[in-house]
């Protein structure tokens, strides 16, 4: 059977090229800097660091690779503990297992859906009592929404534990006027196909610690010692981004702010359409934050509305529109069934977000007619009940 591209389908978040990528790719071909590194890699690193107002950026093969390198740089190894947001994509936590360390999962708070300060404090108190503090804390900015960074950092700083900010979904977001991803000892971005900008696949590690990023580049290129022959004293990886891929990245960085604006506009259209329905609650943007609204996410209370999240996903699917449940928290995953978990309160916030949460199509390439299609179907569902 021939697979024909379905032009009628509305995706959750699909690649949106700017047309500026080809120029940089062509330059790489013209100079034969196809691989390994080259001008696009160097320039993309400078441009990304400047955009986020950090000292340095290393572009890599994926966001997962960036988290893995951050853990290596912080000396995380077998027997160590790492705290991580439970409500996230599995790639936030997998690198903890790569290093043979033990993840401890932390619940969300109900406003931003990100790491709960109360749960983090409880986890630290428990760790202190047991005589083993975590080696690092991985804080995720879910669906682009910045976490309550000041409060979280205050707790981590009090215990002198470094922070990795998983900003894979929050490139372009801001917290108190500073760019998301610039708050921890290390920040992580992803340029996977579904993210706000994409290189088809890729990631970056950013930091104000320049020597650490120099070390990251060393580890990412097989940890080759200075020598005319191939000599290795440390375990390395093949994690660097190619010069072709970085060409796509430069073309995408040029339109990042436009993409943020478009996604925020889509959020506002959804909010205007359903914001006043009793029992619908959108992920909250704090007064001090600006989310890139990578995905518009909301919860639907089945009792108040008479509609379940799954009803909405199904009706949209019938109309060839993709919507998804909110991430299944890591403490509910078979892979992490033995991991310790600290809830927000005497109840778990992320369990409820998973049960009732939905992500709506949010791609910056959705036109107004696409947006209207989604809105009218959802309005119908709620008026029928
Ligand atoms: C996408 C994503 C990652 C991983 O990025 P890749 O580039 O796909 O490896 C990590 N954390 C979160 C929260 C993500 O959404």
mmCIF file of C-alpha atoms and ligand atoms in Angstrom:
data_model
loop_
_atom_site.group_PDB
_atom_site.id
_atom_site.type_symbol
_atom_site.label_atom_id
_atom_site.label_comp_id
_atom_site.label_asym_id
_atom_site.label_seq_id
_atom_site.Cartn_x
_atom_site.Cartn_y
_atom_site.Cartn_z
ATOM 1 C CA UNK A 1 0.000 0.000 0.000
ATOM 2 C CA UNK A 2 1.280 3.444 -0.873
ATOM 3 C CA UNK A 3 1.318 5.819 2.048
ATOM 4 C CA UNK A 4 -0.068 9.151 0.946
ATOM 5 C CA UNK A 5 0.543 12.225 3.044
ATOM 6 C CA UNK A 6 -2.635 13.205 4.822
ATOM 7 C CA UNK A 7 -3.039 16.953 4.369
ATOM 8 C CA UNK A 8 -6.250 17.004 6.320
ATOM 9 C CA UNK A 9 -4.710 15.767 9.562
ATOM 10 C CA UNK A 10 -3.970 18.208 12.377
ATOM 11 C CA UNK A 11 -0.973 17.113 14.461
ATOM 12 C CA UNK A 12 -0.175 17.844 18.077
ATOM 13 C CA UNK A 13 3.091 19.529 17.100
ATOM 14 C CA UNK A 14 4.883 18.981 13.798
ATOM 15 C CA UNK A 15 8.073 20.451 12.303
ATOM 16 C CA UNK A 16 7.688 24.005 10.980
ATOM 17 C CA UNK A 17 10.548 25.018 8.720
ATOM 18 C CA UNK A 18 11.327 28.686 8.111
ATOM 19 C CA UNK A 19 12.873 28.409 4.642
ATOM 20 C CA UNK A 20 16.086 29.874 6.042
ATOM 21 C CA UNK A 21 17.588 26.457 6.827
ATOM 22 C CA UNK A 22 18.627 25.633 3.223
ATOM 23 C CA UNK A 23 21.079 28.530 3.027
ATOM 24 C CA UNK A 24 23.120 27.202 5.963
ATOM 25 C CA UNK A 25 22.959 23.615 4.725
ATOM 26 C CA UNK A 26 24.111 24.766 1.279
ATOM 27 C CA UNK A 27 27.068 26.581 2.845
ATOM 28 C CA UNK A 28 28.101 23.352 4.540
ATOM 29 C CA UNK A 29 27.929 21.502 1.214
ATOM 30 C CA UNK A 30 29.785 24.250 -0.658
ATOM 31 C CA UNK A 31 32.682 24.166 1.789
ATOM 32 C CA UNK A 32 32.467 20.358 2.198
ATOM 33 C CA UNK A 33 32.045 20.824 5.956
ATOM 34 C CA UNK A 34 29.499 18.003 6.037
ATOM 35 C CA UNK A 35 31.066 16.483 9.135
ATOM 36 C CA UNK A 36 32.269 16.343 11.766
ATOM 37 C CA UNK A 37 32.019 19.916 13.014
ATOM 38 C CA UNK A 38 32.270 23.239 11.147
ATOM 39 C CA UNK A 39 30.940 26.784 11.018
ATOM 40 C CA UNK A 40 27.274 25.944 11.570
ATOM 41 C CA UNK A 41 28.066 24.101 14.795
ATOM 42 C CA UNK A 42 30.236 26.931 16.112
ATOM 43 C CA UNK A 43 27.733 29.613 15.098
ATOM 44 C CA UNK A 44 24.710 27.754 16.426
ATOM 45 C CA UNK A 45 26.474 27.370 19.772
ATOM 46 C CA UNK A 46 27.225 31.113 19.918
ATOM 47 C CA UNK A 47 23.699 32.041 18.803
ATOM 48 C CA UNK A 48 22.044 29.711 21.304
ATOM 49 C CA UNK A 49 24.231 30.946 24.179
ATOM 50 C CA UNK A 50 23.501 34.580 23.248
ATOM 51 C CA UNK A 51 19.758 33.944 22.976
ATOM 52 C CA UNK A 52 19.660 32.434 26.461
ATOM 53 C CA UNK A 53 22.174 34.890 27.924
ATOM 54 C CA UNK A 54 24.498 32.150 29.159
ATOM 55 C CA UNK A 55 28.270 31.860 28.818
ATOM 56 C CA UNK A 56 28.366 28.771 26.624
ATOM 57 C CA UNK A 57 26.335 26.163 24.750
ATOM 58 C CA UNK A 58 27.325 22.771 23.303
ATOM 59 C CA UNK A 59 25.065 21.406 20.565
ATOM 60 C CA UNK A 60 24.594 17.643 20.680
ATOM 61 C CA UNK A 61 22.856 14.684 19.079
ATOM 62 C CA UNK A 62 19.856 14.896 21.445
ATOM 63 C CA UNK A 63 18.433 16.409 24.608
ATOM 64 C CA UNK A 64 18.803 13.018 26.258
ATOM 65 C CA UNK A 65 22.538 13.118 25.513
ATOM 66 C CA UNK A 66 22.692 16.585 27.115
ATOM 67 C CA UNK A 67 21.105 15.299 30.354
ATOM 68 C CA UNK A 68 23.470 12.328 30.338
ATOM 69 C CA UNK A 69 26.524 14.598 29.957
ATOM 70 C CA UNK A 70 25.286 16.919 32.716
ATOM 71 C CA UNK A 71 25.044 13.944 35.088
ATOM 72 C CA UNK A 72 28.554 12.800 34.091
ATOM 73 C CA UNK A 73 29.925 16.312 34.665
ATOM 74 C CA UNK A 74 28.350 16.382 38.125
ATOM 75 C CA UNK A 75 30.025 13.082 38.952
ATOM 76 C CA UNK A 76 26.806 11.051 39.243
ATOM 77 C CA UNK A 77 27.584 7.332 39.332
ATOM 78 C CA UNK A 78 26.521 3.977 40.782
ATOM 79 C CA UNK A 79 25.070 4.258 44.276
ATOM 80 C CA UNK A 80 24.215 7.937 43.898
ATOM 81 C CA UNK A 81 20.711 9.387 44.178
ATOM 82 C CA UNK A 82 19.205 11.938 41.768
ATOM 83 C CA UNK A 83 15.915 13.759 42.393
ATOM 84 C CA UNK A 84 13.741 14.312 39.310
ATOM 85 C CA UNK A 85 10.281 15.629 38.427
ATOM 86 C CA UNK A 86 7.945 12.641 38.104
ATOM 87 C CA UNK A 87 5.553 14.254 35.609
ATOM 88 C CA UNK A 88 7.735 14.327 32.502
ATOM 89 C CA UNK A 89 8.862 12.445 29.421
ATOM 90 C CA UNK A 90 10.972 9.373 30.211
ATOM 91 C CA UNK A 91 14.088 10.984 28.665
ATOM 92 C CA UNK A 92 14.421 13.242 31.751
ATOM 93 C CA UNK A 93 15.125 10.231 33.992
ATOM 94 C CA UNK A 94 16.632 7.528 31.755
ATOM 95 C CA UNK A 95 20.154 9.029 31.898
ATOM 96 C CA UNK A 96 20.070 8.575 35.697
ATOM 97 C CA UNK A 97 19.808 4.836 34.988
ATOM 98 C CA UNK A 98 22.541 5.054 32.294
ATOM 99 C CA UNK A 99 24.851 6.193 35.105
ATOM 100 C CA UNK A 100 23.779 3.367 37.408
ATOM 101 C CA UNK A 101 22.314 5.881 39.859
ATOM 102 C CA UNK A 102 18.935 5.747 41.623
ATOM 103 C CA UNK A 103 16.160 8.204 40.721
ATOM 104 C CA UNK A 104 13.866 9.595 43.421
ATOM 105 C CA UNK A 105 10.692 11.013 41.886
ATOM 106 C CA UNK A 106 9.109 14.282 42.990
ATOM 107 C CA UNK A 107 5.443 15.249 42.473
ATOM 108 C CA UNK A 108 4.091 18.386 40.775
ATOM 109 C CA UNK A 109 2.299 21.372 42.293
ATOM 110 C CA UNK A 110 -1.152 22.178 40.879
ATOM 111 C CA UNK A 111 -0.409 25.584 39.295
ATOM 112 C CA UNK A 112 2.491 25.154 36.864
ATOM 113 C CA UNK A 113 2.353 21.323 37.033
ATOM 114 C CA UNK A 114 6.104 21.405 37.712
ATOM 115 C CA UNK A 115 8.157 20.182 40.692
ATOM 116 C CA UNK A 116 6.397 20.816 44.021
ATOM 117 C CA UNK A 117 8.461 22.779 46.535
ATOM 118 C CA UNK A 118 6.707 20.938 49.391
ATOM 119 C CA UNK A 119 7.483 17.514 47.889
ATOM 120 C CA UNK A 120 11.092 18.530 47.210
ATOM 121 C CA UNK A 121 11.508 19.639 50.827
ATOM 122 C CA UNK A 122 10.037 16.337 52.059
ATOM 123 C CA UNK A 123 12.433 14.382 49.820
ATOM 124 C CA UNK A 124 15.414 16.366 51.133
ATOM 125 C CA UNK A 125 14.366 15.860 54.760
ATOM 126 C CA UNK A 126 14.068 12.118 54.119
ATOM 127 C CA UNK A 127 17.463 11.991 52.365
ATOM 128 C CA UNK A 128 19.101 13.897 55.204
ATOM 129 C CA UNK A 129 17.607 11.528 57.751
ATOM 130 C CA UNK A 130 18.932 8.522 55.823
ATOM 131 C CA UNK A 131 22.354 10.170 55.575
ATOM 132 C CA UNK A 132 22.548 10.386 51.769
ATOM 133 C CA UNK A 133 21.771 13.596 49.906
ATOM 134 C CA UNK A 134 21.138 13.519 46.134
ATOM 135 C CA UNK A 135 24.043 14.266 43.778
ATOM 136 C CA UNK A 136 21.767 16.395 41.544
ATOM 137 C CA UNK A 137 18.178 17.580 41.082
ATOM 138 C CA UNK A 138 16.582 17.520 37.604
ATOM 139 C CA UNK A 139 13.825 20.139 37.331
ATOM 140 C CA UNK A 140 11.558 19.973 34.264
ATOM 141 C CA UNK A 141 9.637 22.906 32.727
ATOM 142 C CA UNK A 142 6.620 20.994 31.496
ATOM 143 C CA UNK A 143 4.983 21.889 28.178
ATOM 144 C CA UNK A 144 7.041 25.099 28.195
ATOM 145 C CA UNK A 145 5.780 26.341 31.564
ATOM 146 C CA UNK A 146 8.632 27.537 33.824
ATOM 147 C CA UNK A 147 8.794 25.862 37.245
ATOM 148 C CA UNK A 148 8.805 27.918 40.483
ATOM 149 C CA UNK A 149 12.552 28.268 40.099
ATOM 150 C CA UNK A 150 13.396 30.688 42.915
ATOM 151 C CA UNK A 151 11.715 28.544 45.560
ATOM 152 C CA UNK A 152 13.133 25.292 44.162
ATOM 153 C CA UNK A 153 16.661 26.696 43.850
ATOM 154 C CA UNK A 154 16.497 28.034 47.388
ATOM 155 C CA UNK A 155 15.862 24.504 48.686
ATOM 156 C CA UNK A 156 18.598 22.936 46.509
ATOM 157 C CA UNK A 157 21.087 25.678 47.443
ATOM 158 C CA UNK A 158 20.362 25.199 51.145
ATOM 159 C CA UNK A 159 21.570 21.591 50.742
ATOM 160 C CA UNK A 160 24.310 22.625 48.300
ATOM 161 C CA UNK A 161 23.019 20.244 45.604
ATOM 162 C CA UNK A 162 23.451 21.212 41.910
ATOM 163 C CA UNK A 163 20.490 21.586 39.538
ATOM 164 C CA UNK A 164 20.001 20.397 35.967
ATOM 165 C CA UNK A 165 17.185 22.348 34.332
ATOM 166 C CA UNK A 166 15.413 20.175 31.758
ATOM 167 C CA UNK A 167 14.243 22.944 29.421
ATOM 168 C CA UNK A 168 13.721 20.548 26.488
ATOM 169 C CA UNK A 169 10.148 21.838 26.178
ATOM 170 C CA UNK A 170 10.688 25.438 27.320
ATOM 171 C CA UNK A 171 13.140 26.988 24.850
ATOM 172 C CA UNK A 172 12.084 30.644 24.517
ATOM 173 C CA UNK A 173 10.131 30.731 27.796
ATOM 174 C CA UNK A 174 11.036 33.204 30.536
ATOM 175 C CA UNK A 175 11.027 33.314 34.317
ATOM 176 C CA UNK A 176 11.464 36.720 36.010
ATOM 177 C CA UNK A 177 12.821 38.145 32.775
ATOM 178 C CA UNK A 178 15.468 35.486 32.290
ATOM 179 C CA UNK A 179 15.378 32.697 29.739
ATOM 180 C CA UNK A 180 14.224 29.264 30.794
ATOM 181 C CA UNK A 181 17.179 26.854 30.837
ATOM 182 C CA UNK A 182 19.596 29.429 32.277
ATOM 183 C CA UNK A 183 18.798 28.820 35.955
ATOM 184 C CA UNK A 184 20.466 25.557 36.916
ATOM 185 C CA UNK A 185 24.147 24.633 36.915
ATOM 186 C CA UNK A 186 23.265 23.139 33.542
ATOM 187 C CA UNK A 187 20.355 23.699 31.172
ATOM 188 C CA UNK A 188 19.138 21.220 28.574
ATOM 189 C CA UNK A 189 17.340 21.872 25.274
ATOM 190 C CA UNK A 190 15.936 19.487 22.668
ATOM 191 C CA UNK A 191 15.505 19.999 18.926
ATOM 192 C CA UNK A 192 13.534 16.797 18.411
ATOM 193 C CA UNK A 193 10.907 16.836 15.639
ATOM 194 C CA UNK A 194 7.981 17.747 17.887
ATOM 195 C CA UNK A 195 9.668 20.555 19.860
ATOM 196 C CA UNK A 196 9.112 24.306 19.362
ATOM 197 C CA UNK A 197 12.024 24.408 16.909
ATOM 198 C CA UNK A 198 13.649 21.319 15.437
ATOM 199 C CA UNK A 199 16.826 20.199 13.698
ATOM 200 C CA UNK A 200 15.079 16.861 12.863
ATOM 201 C CA UNK A 201 16.831 15.576 15.973
ATOM 202 C CA UNK A 202 19.327 17.182 18.317
ATOM 203 C CA UNK A 203 19.868 18.875 21.638
ATOM 204 C CA UNK A 204 22.065 21.248 23.589
ATOM 205 C CA UNK A 205 23.708 21.640 26.962
ATOM 206 C CA UNK A 206 24.106 25.227 28.235
ATOM 207 C CA UNK A 207 25.934 26.625 31.257
ATOM 208 C CA UNK A 208 27.817 29.584 32.657
ATOM 209 C CA UNK A 209 30.590 27.136 33.577
ATOM 210 C CA UNK A 210 32.818 27.285 30.496
ATOM 211 C CA UNK A 211 35.367 24.670 31.611
ATOM 212 C CA UNK A 212 32.490 22.237 32.260
ATOM 213 C CA UNK A 213 31.174 22.716 28.718
ATOM 214 C CA UNK A 214 34.677 22.244 27.320
ATOM 215 C CA UNK A 215 34.699 18.934 29.156
ATOM 216 C CA UNK A 216 31.222 18.163 27.768
ATOM 217 C CA UNK A 217 32.502 18.590 24.197
ATOM 218 C CA UNK A 218 35.461 16.341 25.015
ATOM 219 C CA UNK A 219 33.203 13.601 26.415
ATOM 220 C CA UNK A 220 30.824 14.013 23.458
ATOM 221 C CA UNK A 221 33.611 13.299 20.929
ATOM 222 C CA UNK A 222 34.782 9.942 22.334
ATOM 223 C CA UNK A 223 36.986 11.562 25.016
ATOM 224 C CA UNK A 224 40.086 11.753 22.843
ATOM 225 C CA UNK A 225 43.186 12.825 24.753
ATOM 226 C CA UNK A 226 45.646 15.309 23.227
ATOM 227 C CA UNK A 227 47.923 12.997 21.238
ATOM 228 C CA UNK A 228 48.806 12.359 17.580
ATOM 229 C CA UNK A 229 47.553 8.782 17.971
ATOM 230 C CA UNK A 230 44.154 7.806 19.348
ATOM 231 C CA UNK A 231 44.477 7.761 23.118
ATOM 232 C CA UNK A 232 41.692 7.536 25.703
ATOM 233 C CA UNK A 233 41.834 7.807 29.478
ATOM 234 C CA UNK A 234 38.120 8.303 30.075
ATOM 235 C CA UNK A 235 34.866 6.829 28.830
ATOM 236 C CA UNK A 236 33.379 9.021 26.090
ATOM 237 C CA UNK A 237 30.386 9.130 23.753
ATOM 238 C CA UNK A 238 29.520 10.041 20.178
ATOM 239 C CA UNK A 239 27.091 12.833 21.084
ATOM 240 C CA UNK A 240 28.008 15.864 18.954
ATOM 241 C CA UNK A 241 25.669 17.485 16.460
ATOM 242 C CA UNK A 242 26.689 17.376 12.780
ATOM 243 C CA UNK A 243 27.374 20.537 10.801
ATOM 244 C CA UNK A 244 24.421 19.820 8.456
ATOM 245 C CA UNK A 245 22.011 19.418 11.349
ATOM 246 C CA UNK A 246 23.350 22.621 12.962
ATOM 247 C CA UNK A 247 22.524 24.397 9.682
ATOM 248 C CA UNK A 248 18.871 23.504 10.205
ATOM 249 C CA UNK A 249 19.213 24.730 13.788
ATOM 250 C CA UNK A 250 20.507 28.159 12.718
ATOM 251 C CA UNK A 251 17.594 28.600 10.324
ATOM 252 C CA UNK A 252 15.191 27.630 13.082
ATOM 253 C CA UNK A 253 16.755 29.876 15.747
ATOM 254 C CA UNK A 254 16.075 32.858 13.489
ATOM 255 C CA UNK A 255 12.326 32.272 13.856
ATOM 256 C CA UNK A 256 12.192 31.053 17.455
ATOM 257 C CA UNK A 257 10.517 34.203 18.791
ATOM 258 C CA UNK A 258 7.940 34.031 15.979
ATOM 259 C CA UNK A 259 7.226 30.419 16.920
ATOM 260 C CA UNK A 260 6.742 31.388 20.573
ATOM 261 C CA UNK A 261 4.319 34.137 19.539
ATOM 262 C CA UNK A 262 2.323 31.746 17.322
ATOM 263 C CA UNK A 263 2.004 29.082 20.027
ATOM 264 C CA UNK A 264 0.982 31.640 22.631
ATOM 265 C CA UNK A 265 -1.685 32.914 20.249
ATOM 266 C CA UNK A 266 -3.060 29.399 19.788
ATOM 267 C CA UNK A 267 -3.203 29.028 23.573
ATOM 268 C CA UNK A 268 -5.129 32.313 23.807
ATOM 269 C CA UNK A 269 -7.661 31.165 21.225
ATOM 270 C CA UNK A 270 -8.295 27.940 23.189
ATOM 271 C CA UNK A 271 -8.460 29.888 26.428
ATOM 272 C CA UNK A 272 -11.015 32.327 25.018
ATOM 273 C CA UNK A 273 -13.105 29.437 23.711
ATOM 274 C CA UNK A 274 -13.133 27.178 26.804
ATOM 275 C CA UNK A 275 -11.588 29.165 29.644
ATOM 276 C CA UNK A 276 -14.945 29.869 31.273
ATOM 277 C CA UNK A 277 -16.291 26.302 31.210
ATOM 278 C CA UNK A 278 -16.695 25.100 34.813
ATOM 279 C CA UNK A 279 -14.386 22.117 35.376
ATOM 280 C CA UNK A 280 -11.815 23.042 32.731
ATOM 281 C CA UNK A 281 -8.495 24.212 34.115
ATOM 282 C CA UNK A 282 -5.579 25.334 31.941
ATOM 283 C CA UNK A 283 -1.958 24.903 33.059
ATOM 284 C CA UNK A 284 -1.246 28.192 34.841
ATOM 285 C CA UNK A 285 1.287 30.796 33.773
ATOM 286 C CA UNK A 286 2.647 32.568 36.843
ATOM 287 C CA UNK A 287 2.663 36.382 36.853
ATOM 288 C CA UNK A 288 6.481 36.304 36.802
ATOM 289 C CA UNK A 289 6.651 33.792 33.917
ATOM 290 C CA UNK A 290 6.175 33.746 30.189
ATOM 291 C CA UNK A 291 5.582 30.278 28.782
ATOM 292 C CA UNK A 292 6.344 29.429 25.160
ATOM 293 C CA UNK A 293 3.082 27.401 25.380
ATOM 294 C CA UNK A 294 4.806 24.571 23.504
ATOM 295 C CA UNK A 295 1.636 22.560 24.070
ATOM 296 C CA UNK A 296 -1.641 23.929 25.372
ATOM 297 C CA UNK A 297 -2.486 21.606 28.268
ATOM 298 C CA UNK A 298 -5.598 21.537 30.446
ATOM 299 C CA UNK A 299 -7.538 19.270 32.782
ATOM 300 C CA UNK A 300 -11.167 18.293 32.396
ATOM 301 C CA UNK A 301 -13.065 17.409 35.568
ATOM 302 C CA UNK A 302 -15.376 14.569 34.489
ATOM 303 C CA UNK A 303 -17.816 15.147 37.355
ATOM 304 C CA UNK A 304 -18.219 18.898 36.848
ATOM 305 C CA UNK A 305 -18.340 18.720 33.051
ATOM 306 C CA UNK A 306 -19.868 15.289 32.399
ATOM 307 C CA UNK A 307 -17.113 14.818 29.826
ATOM 308 C CA UNK A 308 -13.926 12.788 30.171
ATOM 309 C CA UNK A 309 -10.545 13.621 28.731
ATOM 310 C CA UNK A 310 -10.740 10.395 26.714
ATOM 311 C CA UNK A 311 -14.100 11.491 25.202
ATOM 312 C CA UNK A 312 -12.376 14.592 23.858
ATOM 313 C CA UNK A 313 -9.376 12.688 22.477
ATOM 314 C CA UNK A 314 -11.721 10.232 20.754
ATOM 315 C CA UNK A 315 -13.964 12.882 19.180
ATOM 316 C CA UNK A 316 -10.929 14.762 17.906
ATOM 317 C CA UNK A 317 -9.439 11.518 16.541
ATOM 318 C CA UNK A 318 -12.695 10.887 14.651
ATOM 319 C CA UNK A 319 -12.145 14.262 12.965
ATOM 320 C CA UNK A 320 -8.524 13.359 12.110
ATOM 321 C CA UNK A 321 -7.083 15.588 14.835
ATOM 322 C CA UNK A 322 -4.314 14.445 17.165
ATOM 323 C CA UNK A 323 -4.596 15.146 20.899
ATOM 324 C CA UNK A 324 -2.804 13.306 23.718
ATOM 325 C CA UNK A 325 -3.152 12.592 27.417
ATOM 326 C CA UNK A 326 -0.707 14.431 29.679
ATOM 327 C CA UNK A 327 2.569 12.482 30.239
ATOM 328 C CA UNK A 328 2.168 9.379 32.382
ATOM 329 C CA UNK A 329 4.196 10.198 35.533
ATOM 330 C CA UNK A 330 7.399 8.239 36.020
ATOM 331 C CA UNK A 331 6.323 6.860 39.421
ATOM 332 C CA UNK A 332 3.455 5.064 37.606
ATOM 333 C CA UNK A 333 5.773 3.532 34.971
ATOM 334 C CA UNK A 334 6.781 -0.133 35.274
ATOM 335 C CA UNK A 335 10.396 0.943 34.592
ATOM 336 C CA UNK A 336 10.436 2.990 37.817
ATOM 337 C CA UNK A 337 8.126 0.894 39.996
ATOM 338 C CA UNK A 338 10.830 0.552 42.663
ATOM 339 C CA UNK A 339 11.715 4.251 42.776
ATOM 340 C CA UNK A 340 10.836 6.305 45.850
ATOM 341 C CA UNK A 341 8.137 8.951 45.254
ATOM 342 C CA UNK A 342 7.282 12.102 47.189
ATOM 343 C CA UNK A 343 3.755 13.491 46.649
ATOM 344 C CA UNK A 344 2.880 17.202 46.914
ATOM 345 C CA UNK A 345 0.642 16.704 49.932
ATOM 346 C CA UNK A 346 -1.370 13.815 51.326
ATOM 347 C CA UNK A 347 -2.493 13.389 47.719
ATOM 348 C CA UNK A 348 -0.572 13.109 44.444
ATOM 349 C CA UNK A 349 -1.082 16.029 42.041
ATOM 350 C CA UNK A 350 0.518 14.350 39.021
ATOM 351 C CA UNK A 351 -1.789 11.315 39.299
ATOM 352 C CA UNK A 352 -4.753 13.643 38.823
ATOM 353 C CA UNK A 353 -3.066 15.559 35.989
ATOM 354 C CA UNK A 354 -2.444 12.255 34.228
ATOM 355 C CA UNK A 355 -6.013 11.054 34.785
ATOM 356 C CA UNK A 356 -7.722 14.221 33.514
ATOM 357 C CA UNK A 357 -5.103 16.144 31.542
ATOM 358 C CA UNK A 358 -5.062 16.630 27.783
ATOM 359 C CA UNK A 359 -2.676 18.309 25.325
ATOM 360 C CA UNK A 360 -4.316 20.020 22.379
ATOM 361 C CA UNK A 361 -2.806 20.523 18.917
ATOM 362 C CA UNK A 362 -0.457 23.493 19.288
ATOM 363 C CA UNK A 363 1.828 23.549 16.252
ATOM 364 C CA UNK A 364 2.895 26.990 15.034
ATOM 365 C CA UNK A 365 2.037 25.837 11.493
ATOM 366 C CA UNK A 366 -1.677 25.480 12.306
ATOM 367 C CA UNK A 367 -3.627 28.116 10.430
ATOM 368 C CA UNK A 368 -6.781 29.793 11.691
ATOM 369 C CA UNK A 369 -9.038 27.313 9.901
ATOM 370 C CA UNK A 370 -7.209 24.425 11.611
ATOM 371 C CA UNK A 371 -7.624 26.145 14.963
ATOM 372 C CA UNK A 372 -11.331 26.709 14.280
ATOM 373 C CA UNK A 373 -11.799 23.028 13.434
ATOM 374 C CA UNK A 374 -10.395 21.962 16.816
ATOM 375 C CA UNK A 375 -12.296 24.651 18.720
ATOM 376 C CA UNK A 376 -15.687 23.930 17.183
ATOM 377 C CA UNK A 377 -15.447 20.189 17.873
ATOM 378 C CA UNK A 378 -14.529 20.765 21.516
ATOM 379 C CA UNK A 379 -17.255 23.383 21.950
ATOM 380 C CA UNK A 380 -19.752 20.879 20.548
ATOM 381 C CA UNK A 381 -18.674 18.213 23.024
ATOM 382 C CA UNK A 382 -19.240 20.482 26.007
ATOM 383 C CA UNK A 383 -22.528 21.950 24.819
ATOM 384 C CA UNK A 384 -23.955 18.485 24.134
ATOM 385 C CA UNK A 385 -23.450 17.463 27.747
HETATM 386 C C1 LIG B 1 11.963 15.859 24.350
HETATM 387 C C2 LIG B 1 12.339 15.807 25.767
HETATM 388 C C3 LIG B 1 13.589 15.336 26.187
HETATM 389 C C4 LIG B 1 14.561 14.619 25.297
HETATM 390 O O1 LIG B 1 14.987 15.254 24.203
HETATM 391 P P1 LIG B 1 15.467 14.416 22.922
HETATM 392 O O2 LIG B 1 16.110 15.464 22.085
HETATM 393 O O3 LIG B 1 14.257 13.819 22.291
HETATM 394 O O4 LIG B 1 16.437 13.383 23.399
HETATM 395 C C5 LIG B 1 13.915 15.430 27.532
HETATM 396 N N1 LIG B 1 13.061 15.938 28.426
HETATM 397 C C6 LIG B 1 11.844 16.367 28.073
HETATM 398 C C7 LIG B 1 10.960 16.943 29.128
HETATM 399 C C8 LIG B 1 11.437 16.305 26.743
HETATM 400 O O5 LIG B 1 10.200 16.707 26.407
#
